[in-house]
Amino acid sequence: MSQAILSCRDVTMRFGGLVALDSFSLDVHAGEVVGLLGPNGSGKTTFFNVITGLYKPAGGSIRFGDADLFGRPPAEINHAGIARSFQRCRLLLELSVFDNLLLGAHNRLHNGLLRNLFARKATQRSITSFIGTARDLCARFNPYIADRLFEPAGSFNMIDRRRIELCRALLGEPRLLLLDEPSAGMTHEETFSLMDDVTSFQRQRPDLSIILIEHEMQVIERVSQRCVVLNFGKKICEGSYREVTNDVQVRKAYLGDDV
Ligand SMILES: Nc1ncnc2c1ncn2[C@@H]1O[C@H](COP(=O)(O)OP(=O)(O)OP(=O)(O)O)[C@@H](O)[C@H]1O
Ligand SMILES: [Mg+2]
């Protein structure tokens, strides 16, 4: 297999006495979809918060391509090519879809105040081109959104809000996309439909790697090539969907000792 695009070694994150991530190591290769599993409170979201720079880990190393991202600030990590969606919807519902997308596009539209003030034509051009890009991207997920780019995000149903969040993450053309429970708040069918959107997007961008946190096991089975299971911040299993779901430790972690 190709060299890993993301390489985390012995990453440890503590909150006081609680070890939320305990020497966790993970490699992700270009174009791979890795399912990150584990019971509630096992450290999955913490891992995303650590690699995106929201939390500063106590130890370990995080390499992304050639860059050392350990302890770097979120904007720099995003600029390096890592984008994410959140477990809970993070759209500003009163703002338009376009404004929400704009908020996620600071690494594309880094004009700066002075340039915006004095090079107005160039700023206008970059906004116009951004509108085109945003519209094209939204249309890939749902033409209905692309046609309503200037309507409030709150006027869309849950699956479209999730699509808008995905577009916001993808607008920066990341190389690694972190999806934290995209199914939250959606029906089974909506979740499958959203994941099909992601899969078809990835077919056009085969280098895009994805780490997917998801409790819906059928979603994991459908889209991930490899699964990693956390329990109490430790990796307890790694392998194909079939391997991890048949693993005794994993079954114990989810079901208790009655396995
Ligand atoms: N900011 C924080 N301060 C203190 N403890 C935290 C913080 N963030 C997470 N934790 C704790 O770290 C542990 C791991 O939490 P995390 O949110 O990563 O779990 P998770 O695997 O994402 O769970 P879920 O499936 O419920 O989303 C939990 O015990 C949680 O209470
Ligand atoms: Mg979580």
Tab-separated table of C-alpha atoms and ligand atoms in Angstrom:
chain	number	residue	atom	x	y	z
A	1	MET	CA	0.000	0.000	0.000
A	2	SER	CA	1.080	3.620	-0.576
A	3	GLN	CA	2.734	5.667	2.147
A	4	ALA	CA	0.357	6.879	4.866
A	5	ILE	CA	-0.983	10.404	4.390
A	6	LEU	CA	-1.842	10.638	8.103
A	7	SER	CA	0.400	8.967	10.601
A	8	CYS	CA	-0.398	9.243	14.313
A	9	ARG	CA	1.857	7.586	16.843
A	10	ASP	CA	1.156	7.053	20.550
A	11	VAL	CA	-1.163	10.030	20.785
A	12	THR	CA	-2.242	10.600	24.391
A	13	MET	CA	-4.850	13.072	25.597
A	14	ARG	CA	-5.733	13.593	29.240
A	15	PHE	CA	-8.467	15.602	30.904
A	16	GLY	CA	-7.233	15.828	34.477
A	17	GLY	CA	-7.063	12.212	35.650
A	18	LEU	CA	-9.072	10.874	32.691
A	19	VAL	CA	-7.051	9.387	29.842
A	20	ALA	CA	-9.314	10.014	26.845
A	21	LEU	CA	-6.712	8.770	24.338
A	22	ASP	CA	-4.128	6.308	25.480
A	23	SER	CA	-1.085	5.929	23.171
A	24	PHE	CA	-3.349	5.742	20.149
A	25	SER	CA	-1.678	5.097	16.789
A	26	LEU	CA	-3.324	5.209	13.387
A	27	ASP	CA	-2.187	5.385	9.762
A	28	VAL	CA	-4.499	6.470	6.966
A	29	HIS	CA	-3.539	6.053	3.310
A	30	ALA	CA	-4.517	8.214	0.353
A	31	GLY	CA	-8.036	7.390	-0.820
A	32	GLU	CA	-8.785	5.142	2.132
A	33	VAL	CA	-12.007	5.236	4.167
A	34	VAL	CA	-11.348	4.210	7.765
A	35	GLY	CA	-14.243	3.555	10.129
A	36	LEU	CA	-13.541	4.673	13.707
A	37	LEU	CA	-15.705	2.758	16.148
A	38	GLY	CA	-16.128	2.462	19.875
A	39	PRO	CA	-18.738	2.754	22.621
A	40	ASN	CA	-19.868	6.159	23.917
A	41	GLY	CA	-17.059	8.045	25.617
A	42	SER	CA	-14.321	5.857	24.112
A	43	GLY	CA	-12.361	8.811	22.694
A	44	LYS	CA	-13.445	9.027	19.043
A	45	THR	CA	-14.399	12.705	18.962
A	46	THR	CA	-11.419	13.500	21.170
A	47	PHE	CA	-9.195	12.000	18.466
A	48	PHE	CA	-10.744	14.327	15.859
A	49	ASN	CA	-10.342	17.274	18.237
A	50	VAL	CA	-6.690	16.386	18.712
A	51	ILE	CA	-5.826	16.019	15.025
A	52	THR	CA	-7.656	19.216	14.127
A	53	GLY	CA	-5.786	21.138	16.822
A	54	LEU	CA	-8.744	21.891	19.148
A	55	TYR	CA	-7.090	19.893	21.922
A	56	LYS	CA	-3.390	19.802	22.579
A	57	PRO	CA	-2.324	16.231	23.294
A	58	ALA	CA	-0.019	15.317	26.168
A	59	GLY	CA	2.233	13.245	23.938
A	60	GLY	CA	2.771	11.388	20.688
A	61	SER	CA	3.291	12.495	17.113
A	62	ILE	CA	0.948	13.495	14.289
A	63	ARG	CA	2.302	13.675	10.748
A	64	PHE	CA	0.254	14.648	7.716
A	65	GLY	CA	2.084	14.292	4.421
A	66	ASP	CA	5.429	15.935	5.108
A	67	ALA	CA	4.105	18.193	7.869
A	68	ASP	CA	4.401	17.728	11.611
A	69	LEU	CA	0.982	18.789	12.913
A	70	PHE	CA	1.489	17.984	16.570
A	71	GLY	CA	0.149	20.880	18.662
A	72	ARG	CA	-0.343	23.131	15.613
A	73	PRO	CA	-3.289	25.580	15.616
A	74	PRO	CA	-6.588	24.569	13.894
A	75	ALA	CA	-6.290	27.087	11.028
A	76	GLU	CA	-2.847	25.768	10.088
A	77	ILE	CA	-4.078	22.175	10.211
A	78	ASN	CA	-7.062	23.049	8.046
A	79	HIS	CA	-4.759	24.829	5.630
A	80	ALA	CA	-2.572	21.722	5.465
A	81	GLY	CA	-5.592	19.821	4.119
A	82	ILE	CA	-7.630	18.366	6.989
A	83	ALA	CA	-11.316	19.289	7.237
A	84	ARG	CA	-14.100	17.951	9.407
A	85	SER	CA	-17.766	17.845	10.162
A	86	PHE	CA	-19.058	17.902	13.732
A	87	GLN	CA	-21.190	15.478	15.701
A	88	ARG	CA	-23.793	18.216	16.225
A	89	CYS	CA	-24.866	20.516	13.398
A	90	ARG	CA	-22.612	23.574	13.452
A	91	LEU	CA	-24.373	25.664	10.828
A	92	LEU	CA	-25.448	29.184	11.717
A	93	LEU	CA	-29.086	28.652	10.881
A	94	GLU	CA	-30.058	32.321	10.450
A	95	LEU	CA	-27.263	32.860	7.927
A	96	SER	CA	-27.579	31.866	4.288
A	97	VAL	CA	-26.048	28.695	2.905
A	98	PHE	CA	-23.529	30.869	1.116
A	99	ASP	CA	-22.495	32.726	4.288
A	100	ASN	CA	-22.048	29.403	6.058
A	101	LEU	CA	-19.877	28.148	3.215
A	102	LEU	CA	-17.898	31.372	3.260
A	103	LEU	CA	-17.122	30.854	6.946
A	104	GLY	CA	-15.431	27.585	6.083
A	105	ALA	CA	-13.488	29.007	3.182
A	106	HIS	CA	-10.909	31.158	4.908
A	107	ASN	CA	-8.090	29.160	3.361
A	108	ARG	CA	-9.437	29.825	-0.145
A	109	LEU	CA	-10.352	33.484	0.297
A	110	HIS	CA	-7.373	34.758	2.250
A	111	ASN	CA	-7.473	38.246	0.790
A	112	GLY	CA	-6.917	40.188	3.989
A	113	LEU	CA	-8.547	43.474	4.963
A	114	LEU	CA	-6.217	45.758	3.019
A	115	ARG	CA	-6.584	43.818	-0.207
A	116	ASN	CA	-10.372	43.763	0.249
A	117	LEU	CA	-10.375	47.540	0.739
A	118	PHE	CA	-7.984	48.559	-2.000
A	119	ALA	CA	-8.246	45.832	-4.618
A	120	ARG	CA	-12.007	45.759	-4.818
A	121	LYS	CA	-12.205	44.406	-8.353
A	122	ALA	CA	-9.944	41.475	-7.483
A	123	THR	CA	-12.021	40.833	-4.349
A	124	GLN	CA	-15.208	40.966	-6.405
A	125	ARG	CA	-13.719	38.488	-8.878
A	126	SER	CA	-12.679	36.074	-6.176
A	127	ILE	CA	-16.145	36.236	-4.540
A	128	THR	CA	-17.839	35.666	-7.920
A	129	SER	CA	-15.607	32.696	-8.627
A	130	PHE	CA	-16.259	31.397	-5.109
A	131	ILE	CA	-20.025	31.600	-5.677
A	132	GLY	CA	-19.576	29.492	-8.832
A	133	THR	CA	-17.449	26.915	-7.013
A	134	ALA	CA	-19.859	26.775	-4.065
A	135	ARG	CA	-22.847	26.368	-6.385
A	136	ASP	CA	-21.146	23.557	-8.367
A	137	LEU	CA	-20.189	21.726	-5.194
A	138	CYS	CA	-23.671	22.020	-3.655
A	139	ALA	CA	-25.210	20.845	-6.939
A	140	ARG	CA	-23.210	17.637	-6.708
A	141	PHE	CA	-24.889	16.918	-3.375
A	142	ASN	CA	-28.328	18.335	-4.156
A	143	PRO	CA	-29.242	20.793	-6.948
A	144	TYR	CA	-32.029	22.072	-4.666
A	145	ILE	CA	-29.355	23.569	-2.372
A	146	ALA	CA	-27.402	25.058	-5.279
A	147	ASP	CA	-30.564	26.848	-6.433
A	148	ARG	CA	-31.110	28.321	-2.972
A	149	LEU	CA	-27.610	29.418	-2.055
A	150	PHE	CA	-28.796	32.671	-0.494
A	151	GLU	CA	-31.593	31.231	1.620
A	152	PRO	CA	-31.134	30.667	5.373
A	153	ALA	CA	-29.490	27.352	6.279
A	154	GLY	CA	-32.293	26.890	8.844
A	155	SER	CA	-34.872	26.602	6.043
A	156	PHE	CA	-33.394	23.254	4.899
A	157	ASN	CA	-34.221	19.822	6.261
A	158	MET	CA	-31.692	17.838	8.299
A	159	ILE	CA	-30.135	15.876	5.457
A	160	ASP	CA	-29.603	19.046	3.415
A	161	ARG	CA	-28.078	20.775	6.456
A	162	ARG	CA	-25.674	17.847	6.704
A	163	ARG	CA	-24.932	18.207	3.001
A	164	ILE	CA	-24.235	21.916	3.474
A	165	GLU	CA	-21.835	21.068	6.316
A	166	LEU	CA	-20.106	18.569	4.063
A	167	CYS	CA	-19.796	21.155	1.303
A	168	ARG	CA	-18.344	23.615	3.801
A	169	ALA	CA	-15.699	21.052	4.746
A	170	LEU	CA	-14.993	20.106	1.117
A	171	LEU	CA	-14.713	23.640	-0.252
A	172	GLY	CA	-11.170	23.934	1.022
A	173	GLU	CA	-10.293	20.856	-1.093
A	174	PRO	CA	-9.028	18.814	1.850
A	175	ARG	CA	-6.971	15.663	1.431
A	176	LEU	CA	-8.395	14.199	4.612
A	177	LEU	CA	-12.021	14.502	5.661
A	178	LEU	CA	-13.102	13.679	9.217
A	179	LEU	CA	-16.785	12.844	9.585
A	180	ASP	CA	-18.136	12.698	13.125
A	181	GLU	CA	-21.399	10.742	13.164
A	182	PRO	CA	-22.955	12.101	10.000
A	183	SER	CA	-26.084	10.027	10.755
A	184	ALA	CA	-26.885	11.939	13.973
A	185	GLY	CA	-30.458	13.229	13.794
A	186	MET	CA	-31.254	11.485	10.512
A	187	THR	CA	-33.294	8.481	9.473
A	188	HIS	CA	-31.693	5.297	8.222
A	189	GLU	CA	-32.551	6.107	4.602
A	190	GLU	CA	-31.248	9.674	4.886
A	191	THR	CA	-27.973	8.398	6.320
A	192	PHE	CA	-27.504	5.957	3.454
A	193	SER	CA	-28.352	8.638	0.953
A	194	LEU	CA	-25.827	11.052	2.518
A	195	MET	CA	-23.105	8.415	2.544
A	196	ASP	CA	-23.832	7.566	-1.088
A	197	ASP	CA	-23.287	11.268	-1.850
A	198	VAL	CA	-19.946	11.115	-0.052
A	199	THR	CA	-18.930	7.933	-1.877
A	200	SER	CA	-19.798	9.337	-5.279
A	201	PHE	CA	-17.914	12.548	-4.462
A	202	GLN	CA	-14.914	10.452	-3.497
A	203	ARG	CA	-15.063	8.585	-6.799
A	204	GLN	CA	-14.274	11.887	-8.499
A	205	ARG	CA	-11.572	12.701	-5.934
A	206	PRO	CA	-10.011	9.259	-5.420
A	207	ASP	CA	-7.124	10.679	-3.370
A	208	LEU	CA	-9.479	11.988	-0.688
A	209	SER	CA	-9.062	10.004	2.528
A	210	ILE	CA	-11.875	9.794	5.059
A	211	ILE	CA	-12.095	8.836	8.712
A	212	LEU	CA	-15.684	8.093	9.592
A	213	ILE	CA	-17.042	7.909	13.134
A	214	GLU	CA	-20.395	6.205	12.976
A	215	HIS	CA	-22.623	4.176	15.268
A	216	GLU	CA	-24.709	2.868	12.362
A	217	MET	CA	-22.795	-0.326	11.654
A	218	GLN	CA	-24.394	-0.823	8.253
A	219	VAL	CA	-22.980	2.507	7.166
A	220	ILE	CA	-19.523	1.488	8.339
A	221	GLU	CA	-19.824	-1.826	6.551
A	222	ARG	CA	-20.918	-0.140	3.354
A	223	VAL	CA	-18.263	2.530	3.049
A	224	SER	CA	-15.140	1.702	5.044
A	225	GLN	CA	-12.235	-0.414	3.862
A	226	ARG	CA	-10.748	-0.760	7.329
A	227	CYS	CA	-12.077	-0.360	10.858
A	228	VAL	CA	-10.388	0.696	14.064
A	229	VAL	CA	-12.066	0.232	17.436
A	230	LEU	CA	-11.409	2.335	20.527
A	231	ASN	CA	-12.358	1.522	24.085
A	232	PHE	CA	-11.415	3.783	27.010
A	233	GLY	CA	-9.054	5.644	24.656
A	234	LYS	CA	-7.140	2.523	23.614
A	235	LYS	CA	-7.158	0.803	20.259
A	236	ILE	CA	-8.569	-2.654	20.933
A	237	CYS	CA	-8.926	-3.915	17.369
A	238	GLU	CA	-8.131	-3.060	13.761
A	239	GLY	CA	-9.094	-4.889	10.580
A	240	SER	CA	-11.882	-5.425	8.087
A	241	TYR	CA	-15.477	-4.854	9.143
A	242	ARG	CA	-15.962	-8.614	9.447
A	243	GLU	CA	-12.805	-9.015	11.544
A	244	VAL	CA	-13.682	-6.301	14.041
A	245	THR	CA	-17.340	-7.256	14.403
A	246	ASN	CA	-16.329	-10.842	15.143
A	247	ASP	CA	-13.627	-9.865	17.610
A	248	VAL	CA	-14.286	-10.974	21.194
A	249	GLN	CA	-12.793	-7.828	22.776
A	250	VAL	CA	-14.937	-5.614	20.572
A	251	ARG	CA	-18.075	-7.561	21.390
A	252	LYS	CA	-17.218	-7.304	25.091
A	253	ALA	CA	-16.686	-3.551	24.803
A	254	TYR	CA	-20.102	-3.092	23.239
A	255	LEU	CA	-22.113	-5.770	24.962
A	256	GLY	CA	-20.372	-6.273	28.308
A	257	ASP	CA	-19.158	-9.595	29.636
A	258	ASP	CA	-22.180	-11.585	28.474
A	259	VAL	CA	-20.623	-12.343	25.091
B	1	LIG	N1	-13.348	18.853	26.958
B	1	LIG	C1	-13.409	17.788	27.772
B	1	LIG	N2	-13.208	17.908	29.088
B	1	LIG	C2	-13.254	16.839	29.911
B	1	LIG	N3	-13.495	15.582	29.495
B	1	LIG	C3	-13.722	15.409	28.187
B	1	LIG	C4	-13.686	16.487	27.254
B	1	LIG	N4	-13.926	15.998	26.011
B	1	LIG	C5	-14.117	14.686	26.164
B	1	LIG	N5	-13.995	14.332	27.466
B	1	LIG	C6	-14.104	12.969	27.991
B	1	LIG	O1	-13.257	12.128	27.238
B	1	LIG	C7	-13.858	10.866	27.022
B	1	LIG	C8	-13.970	10.611	25.541
B	1	LIG	O2	-14.962	11.481	25.015
B	1	LIG	P1	-15.308	11.553	23.481
B	1	LIG	O3	-16.252	12.683	23.295
B	1	LIG	O4	-14.060	11.568	22.694
B	1	LIG	O5	-16.064	10.155	23.264
B	1	LIG	P2	-16.734	9.571	21.940
B	1	LIG	O6	-16.080	8.264	21.677
B	1	LIG	O7	-16.738	10.580	20.868
B	1	LIG	O8	-18.219	9.293	22.476
B	1	LIG	P3	-19.639	9.412	21.715
B	1	LIG	O9	-19.795	8.131	20.917
B	1	LIG	O10	-20.633	9.491	22.825
B	1	LIG	O11	-19.630	10.641	20.854
B	1	LIG	C9	-15.197	10.887	27.748
B	1	LIG	O12	-15.038	10.317	29.010
B	1	LIG	C10	-15.503	12.377	27.836
B	1	LIG	O13	-16.306	12.649	28.958
B	2	MG	MG	-18.217	11.614	19.859
